[in-house]
Coordinates of C-alpha atoms and ligand atoms in Angstrom, one line a residue:
M27 CA 26.7 112.1 151.9
L28 CA 27.5 113.8 148.6
S29 CA 25.8 112.5 145.4
R30 CA 28.0 111.3 142.5
V31 CA 27.5 114.6 140.6
S32 CA 28.2 116.8 143.7
R33 CA 31.3 114.8 144.4
A34 CA 32.5 115.5 140.9
R35 CA 31.8 119.2 141.3
A36 CA 33.7 119.3 144.6
A37 CA 36.6 117.7 142.8
V38 CA 36.8 120.2 140.0
P39 CA 38.4 123.1 141.9
R40 CA 41.1 120.8 143.4
V41 CA 42.0 119.6 139.9
M42 CA 42.0 123.1 138.3
A43 CA 44.0 124.6 141.1
A44 CA 46.9 122.4 140.2
R45 CA 49.7 123.9 138.1
R46 CA 48.7 124.8 134.6
F47 CA 51.0 125.0 131.6
T48 CA 51.3 124.9 127.9
L49 CA 52.8 122.1 125.8
N50 CA 56.5 121.7 125.3
T51 CA 56.2 121.8 121.5
T52 CA 54.8 124.5 119.2
T53 CA 54.0 124.7 115.5
T54 CA 57.6 125.7 114.8
S55 CA 59.5 124.2 117.7
Y56 CA 59.6 120.4 118.1
P57 CA 62.2 117.6 118.4
T58 CA 64.1 116.8 115.3
D59 CA 66.5 114.3 116.9
H60 CA 66.5 111.9 119.9
I61 CA 66.3 113.3 123.4
K62 CA 69.6 112.8 125.2
E63 CA 70.0 110.6 128.2
G64 CA 70.0 112.6 131.4
T65 CA 67.4 115.2 130.1
E66 CA 64.7 115.8 132.6
P67 CA 61.6 113.9 131.3
Y68 CA 58.6 116.0 130.3
I69 CA 55.6 115.8 132.5
T70 CA 52.6 115.1 130.2
P71 CA 49.7 117.2 131.3
S72 CA 46.0 116.4 131.4
F73 CA 43.4 118.5 129.7
Q74 CA 40.1 119.7 131.1
D75 CA 37.8 122.7 130.4
G76 CA 40.1 123.9 127.6
K77 CA 43.2 124.0 129.8
F78 CA 46.2 121.9 130.4
F79 CA 47.1 121.0 134.0
Q80 CA 49.4 118.8 135.9
S81 CA 47.8 115.7 137.4
A82 CA 47.9 115.2 141.2
A83 CA 48.5 111.5 140.5
D84 CA 50.8 109.5 142.8
K85 CA 51.4 106.9 140.0
W86 CA 53.3 108.0 136.9
I87 CA 54.2 105.8 133.9
D88 CA 57.6 106.3 132.1
I89 CA 57.5 106.9 128.3
H90 CA 60.6 105.7 126.6
D91 CA 61.9 106.6 123.2
P92 CA 61.8 103.1 121.7
A93 CA 64.9 103.8 119.6
T94 CA 67.1 104.5 122.6
N95 CA 65.0 103.5 125.7
V96 CA 65.8 106.9 127.2
V97 CA 62.8 108.1 129.3
V98 CA 61.5 111.1 127.4
S99 CA 58.3 111.9 129.4
R100 CA 56.0 110.7 132.1
V101 CA 52.3 110.2 132.0
P102 CA 50.0 110.1 135.0
Q103 CA 47.6 107.4 136.1
S104 CA 44.8 110.1 136.4
T105 CA 43.2 110.1 139.8
H106 CA 39.6 108.9 140.4
A107 CA 38.6 112.5 141.1
E108 CA 40.3 113.8 137.9
I109 CA 38.5 111.3 135.7
D110 CA 35.2 112.0 137.5
A111 CA 35.7 115.8 136.9
A112 CA 36.7 115.3 133.2
I113 CA 33.5 113.3 132.6
E114 CA 31.4 115.9 134.5
S115 CA 33.0 118.7 132.5
A116 CA 32.1 116.9 129.2
Q117 CA 28.6 116.3 130.6
N118 CA 28.2 120.0 131.5
A119 CA 29.4 121.1 128.1
F120 CA 27.0 118.8 126.2
E121 CA 23.7 120.8 126.2
G122 CA 25.4 124.0 124.9
W123 CA 27.4 122.2 122.2
K124 CA 24.5 120.1 121.0
N125 CA 22.5 123.3 120.6
T126 CA 25.2 125.2 118.8
S127 CA 24.2 125.7 115.2
I128 CA 25.5 123.1 112.8
I129 CA 27.0 125.9 110.6
R130 CA 29.0 127.1 113.6
R131 CA 30.2 123.5 114.3
Q132 CA 31.1 123.2 110.7
Q133 CA 33.2 126.4 110.9
V134 CA 35.1 124.9 113.9
A135 CA 35.7 121.7 111.8
F136 CA 37.2 123.8 108.9
K137 CA 39.5 125.7 111.3
F138 CA 40.5 122.4 113.0
V139 CA 41.6 121.0 109.6
Q140 CA 43.6 124.1 108.9
L141 CA 45.4 124.0 112.3
L142 CA 46.1 120.2 112.0
R143 CA 47.7 120.9 108.6
E144 CA 49.8 123.7 110.0
N145 CA 51.0 121.4 112.7
F146 CA 51.8 118.4 110.5
D147 CA 55.5 118.3 111.3
R148 CA 55.0 118.9 115.0
L149 CA 52.6 115.9 115.1
A150 CA 55.1 113.8 113.2
A151 CA 58.0 114.8 115.6
I152 CA 56.1 113.7 118.7
M153 CA 55.2 110.4 117.1
V154 CA 58.8 109.7 116.1
T155 CA 59.9 110.5 119.6
E156 CA 57.3 108.4 121.5
N157 CA 56.4 105.7 119.1
G158 CA 59.6 105.3 117.0
K159 CA 57.9 105.6 113.6
T160 CA 60.0 107.1 110.7
W161 CA 59.3 110.7 110.0
D162 CA 57.5 110.1 106.7
D163 CA 55.4 107.3 108.2
A164 CA 54.4 109.6 111.1
L165 CA 53.3 112.2 108.5
G166 CA 51.2 109.5 106.9
D167 CA 49.7 108.8 110.3
A168 CA 48.8 112.4 110.8
L169 CA 47.5 112.8 107.2
R170 CA 45.1 109.9 107.5
G171 CA 43.7 111.5 110.7
I172 CA 43.4 114.9 109.0
Q173 CA 41.5 113.3 106.2
C174 CA 38.9 112.3 108.8
A175 CA 38.8 115.9 110.0
E176 CA 38.3 117.0 106.4
Q177 CA 35.4 114.6 106.0
A178 CA 33.7 115.9 109.1
V179 CA 33.3 119.3 107.5
N180 CA 30.7 117.6 105.3
I181 CA 28.5 117.1 108.4
V182 CA 25.8 119.5 107.1
N183 CA 25.1 116.9 104.4
D184 CA 25.6 113.8 106.6
L185 CA 23.1 115.1 109.2
K186 CA 20.3 116.1 106.8
A187 CA 16.9 115.0 108.2
E188 CA 14.5 112.7 106.3
S189 CA 10.9 113.8 106.0
L190 CA 7.7 112.6 104.4
E191 CA 4.1 113.7 104.3
V192 CA 2.7 110.4 105.7
A193 CA -1.0 111.4 105.7
T194 CA -3.0 114.4 104.7
D195 CA -1.6 117.4 106.7
M196 CA 0.6 115.0 108.6
E197 CA 4.4 114.8 108.3
T198 CA 7.1 112.6 109.9
K199 CA 10.6 114.0 110.1
M200 CA 13.5 111.9 111.3
V201 CA 16.5 113.7 112.7
R202 CA 19.7 112.3 114.2
E203 CA 20.7 113.8 117.6
P204 CA 24.0 113.5 119.4
L205 CA 24.4 110.9 122.2
G206 CA 26.1 112.9 124.9
V207 CA 29.5 112.1 126.4
V208 CA 31.5 109.7 124.2
A209 CA 34.7 108.0 125.5
S210 CA 37.5 107.4 123.1
I211 CA 40.2 104.8 124.0
A212 CA 43.2 104.6 121.7
P213 CA 46.2 102.3 121.0
F214 CA 49.9 103.1 120.7
N215 CA 50.4 102.4 117.1
F216 CA 48.5 105.4 115.5
P217 CA 48.9 108.2 118.1
A218 CA 47.3 110.9 115.9
M219 CA 45.2 108.9 113.3
V220 CA 43.1 106.9 115.7
P221 CA 42.0 109.8 118.0
L222 CA 41.2 111.6 114.8
W223 CA 39.1 108.7 113.5
T224 CA 36.6 109.8 116.2
L225 CA 37.2 113.4 117.5
P226 CA 36.3 115.4 114.3
F227 CA 33.0 113.5 114.0
V228 CA 32.3 113.8 117.8
F229 CA 32.7 117.6 117.5
A230 CA 30.7 117.9 114.3
T231 CA 27.8 115.8 115.5
G232 CA 27.4 117.8 118.7
N233 CA 28.7 115.2 121.2
T234 CA 31.4 115.8 123.8
C235 CA 34.3 113.6 124.6
V236 CA 36.6 112.1 127.1
L237 CA 39.7 110.9 125.4
K238 CA 42.1 108.4 126.9
P239 CA 45.2 108.1 124.6
S240 CA 47.6 105.2 124.9
E241 CA 49.7 105.6 128.0
R242 CA 52.7 104.8 125.8
V243 CA 52.2 107.7 123.3
P244 CA 50.0 110.5 124.7
G245 CA 51.9 113.4 123.0
A246 CA 49.9 113.6 119.8
A247 CA 46.6 113.6 121.6
M248 CA 47.8 116.6 123.7
I249 CA 48.7 118.6 120.6
I250 CA 45.3 117.7 119.0
S251 CA 43.6 119.0 122.2
E252 CA 45.4 122.3 121.9
L253 CA 44.5 122.6 118.2
A254 CA 40.8 121.7 118.8
T255 CA 40.6 124.5 121.4
K256 CA 42.2 127.0 119.1
A257 CA 39.8 125.9 116.4
G258 CA 36.9 126.9 118.7
V259 CA 35.9 123.7 120.3
P260 CA 34.5 125.1 123.6
P261 CA 35.8 124.2 127.0
G262 CA 34.6 120.8 128.2
V263 CA 33.7 119.4 124.8
L264 CA 37.0 117.6 124.8
N265 CA 38.8 116.5 128.0
V266 CA 41.9 114.2 128.1
I267 CA 42.6 111.7 130.9
H268 CA 45.4 109.3 131.2
G269 CA 46.3 105.9 132.5
Q270 CA 45.7 102.2 132.1
H271 CA 43.1 99.7 133.1
D272 CA 41.8 101.7 136.1
T273 CA 41.0 104.7 133.9
V274 CA 39.2 102.5 131.3
N275 CA 37.2 100.7 134.0
Q276 CA 36.0 104.0 135.5
I277 CA 35.0 105.1 132.0
L278 CA 33.1 101.9 131.4
D279 CA 31.2 102.0 134.7
D280 CA 30.2 105.7 134.5
P281 CA 26.6 106.2 133.5
R282 CA 27.2 109.7 132.1
I283 CA 29.2 108.1 129.3
K284 CA 26.9 107.0 126.5
A285 CA 29.2 105.5 124.0
V286 CA 32.7 104.0 123.8
T287 CA 34.9 103.9 120.8
F288 CA 37.9 101.6 121.2
V289 CA 40.9 100.6 119.1
G290 CA 43.5 98.2 120.4
G291 CA 44.3 94.5 121.0
D292 CA 41.7 91.8 120.9
K293 CA 41.7 91.0 124.6
A294 CA 41.0 94.6 125.6
A295 CA 38.5 94.9 122.7
K296 CA 36.4 91.9 123.9
Y297 CA 36.6 93.0 127.5
I298 CA 35.6 96.6 126.7
Y299 CA 32.8 95.6 124.3
E300 CA 31.3 93.2 126.8
R301 CA 31.5 95.5 129.8
S302 CA 30.1 98.4 127.7
A303 CA 27.1 96.2 126.9
Q304 CA 26.6 95.3 130.6
T305 CA 26.5 99.0 131.5
G306 CA 24.2 99.9 128.6
K307 CA 26.7 101.8 126.4
R308 CA 26.9 101.8 122.7
C309 CA 30.4 100.4 121.7
Q310 CA 32.5 100.1 118.6
A311 CA 35.7 98.1 119.2
N312 CA 38.4 97.6 116.6
G313 CA 40.7 94.8 117.6
A314 CA 43.7 92.8 116.5
A315 CA 44.3 91.3 113.0
K316 CA 46.1 88.8 110.9
N317 CA 46.2 90.1 107.3
H318 CA 46.9 87.9 104.2
M319 CA 48.2 88.8 100.8
V320 CA 47.5 86.3 98.0
I321 CA 49.7 86.5 95.0
L322 CA 48.5 84.8 91.7
P323 CA 51.0 83.7 89.0
D324 CA 49.7 86.3 86.5
A325 CA 50.5 89.2 88.9
N326 CA 53.1 91.8 88.0
K327 CA 56.0 90.4 90.0
A328 CA 57.8 93.7 90.8
Q329 CA 54.6 95.3 92.0
A330 CA 53.7 92.3 94.2
V331 CA 57.2 92.0 95.7
N332 CA 57.4 95.7 96.6
A333 CA 53.9 95.6 98.0
V334 CA 54.4 92.7 100.3
I335 CA 57.7 94.1 101.7
G336 CA 56.2 97.5 102.3
A337 CA 53.1 96.2 103.9
A338 CA 54.8 93.6 106.0
M339 CA 57.7 95.6 107.3
G340 CA 56.5 99.2 107.2
A341 CA 56.0 100.8 110.6
C342 CA 58.0 97.8 112.0
G343 CA 54.9 95.6 111.3
Q344 CA 53.0 97.5 114.0
R345 CA 50.0 98.3 111.9
C346 CA 46.6 96.6 112.3
M347 CA 46.6 96.4 108.5
A348 CA 50.1 95.1 108.2
I349 CA 50.4 92.1 105.9
S350 CA 51.7 89.3 108.2
V351 CA 50.9 86.3 106.0
L352 CA 51.9 85.9 102.3
V353 CA 49.9 83.2 100.5
T354 CA 51.7 82.2 97.3
V355 CA 49.7 80.4 94.6
G356 CA 51.4 78.0 92.3
K357 CA 54.8 79.2 90.9
T358 CA 54.8 82.4 92.9
K359 CA 56.4 80.5 95.7
E360 CA 59.6 81.0 93.6
W361 CA 59.2 84.8 94.1
V362 CA 60.0 84.4 97.8
S363 CA 63.7 84.5 97.1
D364 CA 63.2 88.0 95.5
I365 CA 61.2 89.1 98.5
I366 CA 64.0 88.0 100.8
A367 CA 66.6 89.7 98.7
E368 CA 64.7 93.0 98.7
A369 CA 63.9 92.8 102.4
Q370 CA 67.6 92.4 103.2
K371 CA 68.2 95.8 101.7
L372 CA 65.9 97.6 104.2
V373 CA 67.5 99.9 106.7
V374 CA 66.2 99.7 110.2
G375 CA 67.1 102.6 112.5
S376 CA 66.2 106.0 113.8
G377 CA 62.8 107.5 112.7
F378 CA 64.6 110.9 112.5
D379 CA 67.0 109.4 109.9
K380 CA 65.7 109.8 106.4
K381 CA 67.5 106.6 105.3
S382 CA 65.5 104.4 107.7
H383 CA 62.8 102.3 106.2
F384 CA 61.3 101.5 109.6
G385 CA 62.2 102.0 113.3
P386 CA 62.1 100.0 116.5
L387 CA 59.3 98.0 118.3
I388 CA 57.5 99.9 120.9
N389 CA 59.1 98.4 124.0
P390 CA 61.6 95.7 125.1
S391 CA 58.8 93.2 126.0
S392 CA 57.3 93.4 122.4
L393 CA 60.8 92.6 121.1
T394 CA 61.3 89.7 123.4
R395 CA 57.8 88.4 122.6
A396 CA 58.4 88.6 118.8
E397 CA 61.8 86.8 119.2
Q398 CA 60.1 84.1 121.2
I399 CA 57.4 83.6 118.6
I400 CA 60.1 83.2 115.9
D401 CA 61.9 80.7 118.1
D402 CA 58.8 78.7 118.9
S403 CA 57.6 78.7 115.3
V404 CA 61.0 77.4 114.1
K405 CA 60.8 74.6 116.7
A406 CA 57.3 73.8 115.4
G407 CA 58.6 73.3 111.8
A408 CA 58.7 76.8 110.2
K409 CA 61.7 77.5 108.1
L410 CA 63.7 80.6 109.0
L411 CA 64.3 82.2 105.6
L412 CA 65.4 85.6 106.9
D413 CA 66.4 86.2 110.6
G414 CA 66.1 89.8 111.9
R415 CA 67.0 88.9 115.5
G416 CA 70.0 90.7 116.9
Y417 CA 69.7 93.6 114.4
K418 CA 71.9 96.5 115.4
P419 CA 71.5 99.8 113.6
A420 CA 74.8 101.6 112.6
D421 CA 74.2 104.6 114.9
P422 CA 75.8 103.8 118.3
R423 CA 73.2 106.0 120.1
L424 CA 70.6 103.3 119.2
A425 CA 72.4 100.4 120.9
K426 CA 69.7 100.0 123.5
G427 CA 66.7 100.3 121.1
N428 CA 64.1 97.7 120.5
F429 CA 65.2 96.7 117.0
L430 CA 64.3 93.7 115.0
G431 CA 65.3 93.4 111.4
P432 CA 63.0 92.0 108.6
T433 CA 62.2 88.4 109.3
I434 CA 60.6 85.9 107.0
L435 CA 59.4 82.4 107.9
G436 CA 58.6 79.8 105.3
E437 CA 56.5 76.5 105.3
V438 CA 54.2 78.1 107.9
K439 CA 51.1 76.2 109.0
P440 CA 48.1 77.0 111.3
G441 CA 49.0 75.8 114.8
M442 CA 52.4 77.6 114.7
R443 CA 52.5 80.7 116.9
C444 CA 53.6 82.8 114.0
Y445 CA 50.4 82.0 112.2
D446 CA 48.0 81.8 115.1
E447 CA 49.0 85.0 116.9
E448 CA 49.2 88.7 115.8
I449 CA 53.0 89.3 116.2
F450 CA 52.9 93.0 115.5
A451 CA 56.5 93.0 114.4
P452 CA 58.4 92.9 111.0
V453 CA 57.8 89.2 110.6
L454 CA 56.3 87.7 107.4
S455 CA 54.9 84.2 107.4
V456 CA 54.8 82.4 104.0
V457 CA 52.2 79.8 103.2
N458 CA 52.1 78.0 99.8
T459 CA 49.0 76.9 98.0
E460 CA 48.3 75.6 94.5
T461 CA 45.1 77.3 93.5
L462 CA 43.1 80.5 94.0
E463 CA 40.3 78.4 95.5
E464 CA 42.7 76.8 98.0
A465 CA 44.1 80.2 98.9
V466 CA 40.6 81.7 99.5
N467 CA 39.5 78.7 101.7
F468 CA 42.7 79.0 103.7
V469 CA 42.3 82.8 104.4
N470 CA 38.6 82.3 105.2
K471 CA 39.5 79.9 108.0
N472 CA 41.4 82.6 109.9
P473 CA 39.3 84.1 112.7
F474 CA 40.4 87.7 112.0
G475 CA 38.9 89.8 109.2
N476 CA 40.6 93.2 109.1
G477 CA 42.3 93.3 105.7
V478 CA 43.3 91.1 102.8
S479 CA 44.6 91.6 99.3
V480 CA 45.1 89.8 96.1
F481 CA 47.6 90.6 93.4
T482 CA 46.6 89.5 89.9
A483 CA 46.3 90.7 86.3
S484 CA 43.0 88.9 85.8
G485 CA 39.7 90.7 86.4
A486 CA 37.9 87.3 86.6
S487 CA 40.3 86.1 89.4
A488 CA 39.9 89.4 91.2
Q489 CA 36.1 89.0 91.0
Y490 CA 36.2 85.4 92.2
F491 CA 38.4 86.6 95.2
T492 CA 36.4 89.7 96.2
K493 CA 33.1 87.8 96.1
R494 CA 34.2 84.8 98.2
I495 CA 36.7 86.3 100.7
E496 CA 35.4 86.8 104.2
C497 CA 37.2 89.9 105.2
G498 CA 36.1 93.5 105.8
Q499 CA 38.7 95.4 103.8
V500 CA 39.7 93.8 100.5
G501 CA 42.5 95.1 98.2
V502 CA 43.0 94.2 94.5
N503 CA 46.6 95.1 93.7
V504 CA 46.4 97.3 96.8
P505 CA 48.3 95.9 99.8
I506 CA 46.8 97.9 102.6
P507 CA 43.2 98.6 101.5
V508 CA 42.1 101.1 104.1
P509 CA 39.3 103.2 102.6
L510 CA 39.4 107.0 102.8
P511 CA 36.9 108.4 105.3
M512 CA 34.1 109.0 102.8
F513 CA 33.8 105.3 103.4
S514 CA 34.2 103.5 106.8
F515 CA 37.0 101.4 108.3
T516 CA 35.2 98.1 107.7
G517 CA 37.2 95.5 109.6
S518 CA 35.1 92.4 110.4
K519 CA 35.0 89.0 112.1
Q520 CA 37.2 89.0 115.2
S521 CA 38.9 92.3 114.2
F522 CA 35.7 94.3 114.9
L523 CA 33.1 94.1 117.6
G524 CA 30.0 96.2 117.1
D525 CA 27.6 97.1 114.4
L526 CA 28.7 100.5 113.1
N527 CA 32.3 100.9 112.0
F528 CA 34.5 103.9 112.5
Y529 CA 34.1 107.1 110.5
G530 CA 32.2 107.6 107.2
K531 CA 28.4 107.2 107.3
A532 CA 28.6 104.4 109.8
G533 CA 30.7 106.5 112.1
V534 CA 28.1 109.3 112.0
T535 CA 25.3 106.9 112.6
F536 CA 27.2 105.4 115.6
L537 CA 27.6 108.9 117.2
T538 CA 23.9 109.9 116.7
K539 CA 20.5 108.5 117.7
P540 CA 17.4 108.8 115.6
K541 CA 14.4 110.8 116.7
T542 CA 11.1 111.0 114.7
I543 CA 8.8 113.9 115.0
T544 CA 5.3 113.4 113.6
S545 CA 3.3 116.6 113.2
S546 CA -0.3 117.3 112.2
W547 CA -1.4 120.8 111.0
K548 CA -4.9 120.2 109.8
Q549 CA -6.4 122.7 107.3
D550 CA -10.1 121.9 108.1
L551 CA -10.1 122.2 112.0
I552 CA -13.1 124.1 113.3
D553 CA -12.4 125.7 116.7
G554 CA -14.7 124.4 119.5
E555 CA -16.1 121.5 117.5
I556 CA -15.4 118.2 119.4
L557 CA -15.6 115.2 117.1
S558 CA -16.0 111.7 118.6
P559 CA -12.5 110.6 119.9
S560 CA -11.0 107.7 118.1
T561 CA -9.9 104.9 120.4
S562 CA -8.7 102.5 117.7
M563 CA -5.5 102.4 115.8
P564 CA -6.0 104.1 112.3
V565 CA -7.0 101.6 109.7
Q566 CA -6.2 102.1 106.0
K567 CA -9.0 100.7 103.7
Ligands
LIG25 P1 46.1 97.5 123.8 O1 44.9 96.7 123.7 O2 47.2 97.1 124.6 O3 45.8 99.0 124.3 C1 44.8 99.8 123.7 C2 44.1 100.7 124.7 O4 43.4 99.9 125.6 C3 45.1 101.5 125.5 O5 44.6 102.8 125.7 C4 45.2 100.7 126.8 O6 45.5 101.6 127.9 C5 43.9 100.1 127.0 N1 43.9 98.7 127.6 C6 44.8 97.7 127.3 N2 44.4 96.6 127.9 C7 43.4 96.9 128.7 C8 42.6 96.2 129.6 N3 42.8 94.9 129.9 N4 41.5 96.8 130.2 C9 41.3 98.1 129.9 N5 42.0 98.9 129.1 C10 43.0 98.3 128.4 O7 46.6 97.8 122.3 P2 48.0 98.4 121.8 O8 49.1 97.5 122.1 O9 48.1 99.8 122.3 O10 47.8 98.5 120.2 C11 48.1 97.5 119.4 C12 46.9 96.6 119.1 O11 45.8 97.5 118.5 C13 47.1 95.6 118.0 O12 46.5 94.4 118.4 C14 46.5 96.2 116.7 O13 46.1 95.2 115.8 C15 45.3 96.9 117.3 N6 44.9 97.9 116.4 C16 43.7 97.7 115.8 C17 43.3 98.6 114.9 C18 42.1 98.3 114.1 O14 41.5 99.3 113.5 N7 41.6 97.1 114.0 C19 44.0 99.8 114.7 C20 45.1 100.0 115.4 C21 45.6 99.1 116.3

């Protein structure tokens, strides 16, 4: 019987013999409009040993343009042998990459940044096509990922060893070494940014990776793979596999994978975190969210109104840091009519249309679910202040898209679905409170802890808020307070499972393990003289 490793080796030639090809977009050639009905869907390749190849899968998943529901591409449920071979390839590449000089890895990181910037529009185009984002929002998605790649070029500083002369002629040095093969499992809503939260740091720290992009939006990950290879990431250091639960389960059960970085919904986050622990893997899992914005009466009204609309409706509400609950304090409940008036002006439509403020939901079931939550919440007593159901963009080509207009629910209370669940749609729930203290206590009762913000002109109120609020990322007059990657993405409570957050110092610590080396080079050793051996632990007097 073949061992697990031999079986994987046997699988490699079969995978690699399959048809190889390049991607259907280039730096200068990419979609700038929706793909027409009747166009042959693109076959998304897999990526192993620095090459794209067509999977031998017998199960394929259709990827629809969410604005038209035309099938634009297909992605495989990678076969067991393909996943096994991808992990084996990453495992084989580890020793060589780990021992590549850090200066060389830093050069690769520099080149990777340059190529990502040159392919900015191409990355945006694939995200508009597969995810439905507007062009500018897709550029923002790519930019936040590129900023992580830029931070990773600092690896020579982040990985500096610590050392101390701990006794006469004795020194202890602590270095941080890479873990081995790291698996990255990504969600649909940030197709470029989330893989780039991890990959640049994986490369820079000397790890290797098996990436599983979301089966709904794999295109950006494929472009990133091409660019990583062009930047000098050696074959096997990054492999891309596809699929759903079966792929994830195989990753979680494979002992060659040492760590899992996951971003997605809370059910999957909990499952993946717990199963990783059972199989002895390090895991960081970013999950779902329910983010509140608190507006105090001394806030600048125009700034607060604009901020809440942008943060609640932008990206069709499909951001883990979207503001989904507005908490008014005192008289700011009167500002809700301004928020409604401004929200009504938003244009919902094609991501390729510069006039659109946001696009469609990812798929018809997300639309049906959001509509059902609105319905159930109204039945439970919420007041429908702005109803986006049945929204039809002006462009007739978008008649079958998953569109929901801006929706605002008032008099919302815990116990209503719109408050208890992450809707992930352009739906804002409004809760009224009388004091800052009441608002803080209300927000703190929510089990999620991704982001929160307060709008105020008072430093004292901001200080009160930031000290007492139990949430990982806090904004003061900043609606979506995601820190740049010199810091970490510090979601907390039920929005994050693990100890070390993504990117920044914590991200580098997650991807490395400490090793201490204690050396003694005595000056007064006399060759041949055997002193009495010490059998006790050293005692300091
Ligand atoms: P999802 O959980 O459905 O999928 C995420 C990934 O997990 C995908 O690759 C998917 O194939 C896989 N997956 C899903 N269910 C699984 C299961 N039961 N077993 C194994 N694998 C499974 O999430 P999504 O819908 O793609 O993304 C939206 C969610 O992600 C939202 O809840 C959002 O808040 C969250 N998110 C969180 C952050 C954050 O940083 N906290 C960032 C982005 C998105």
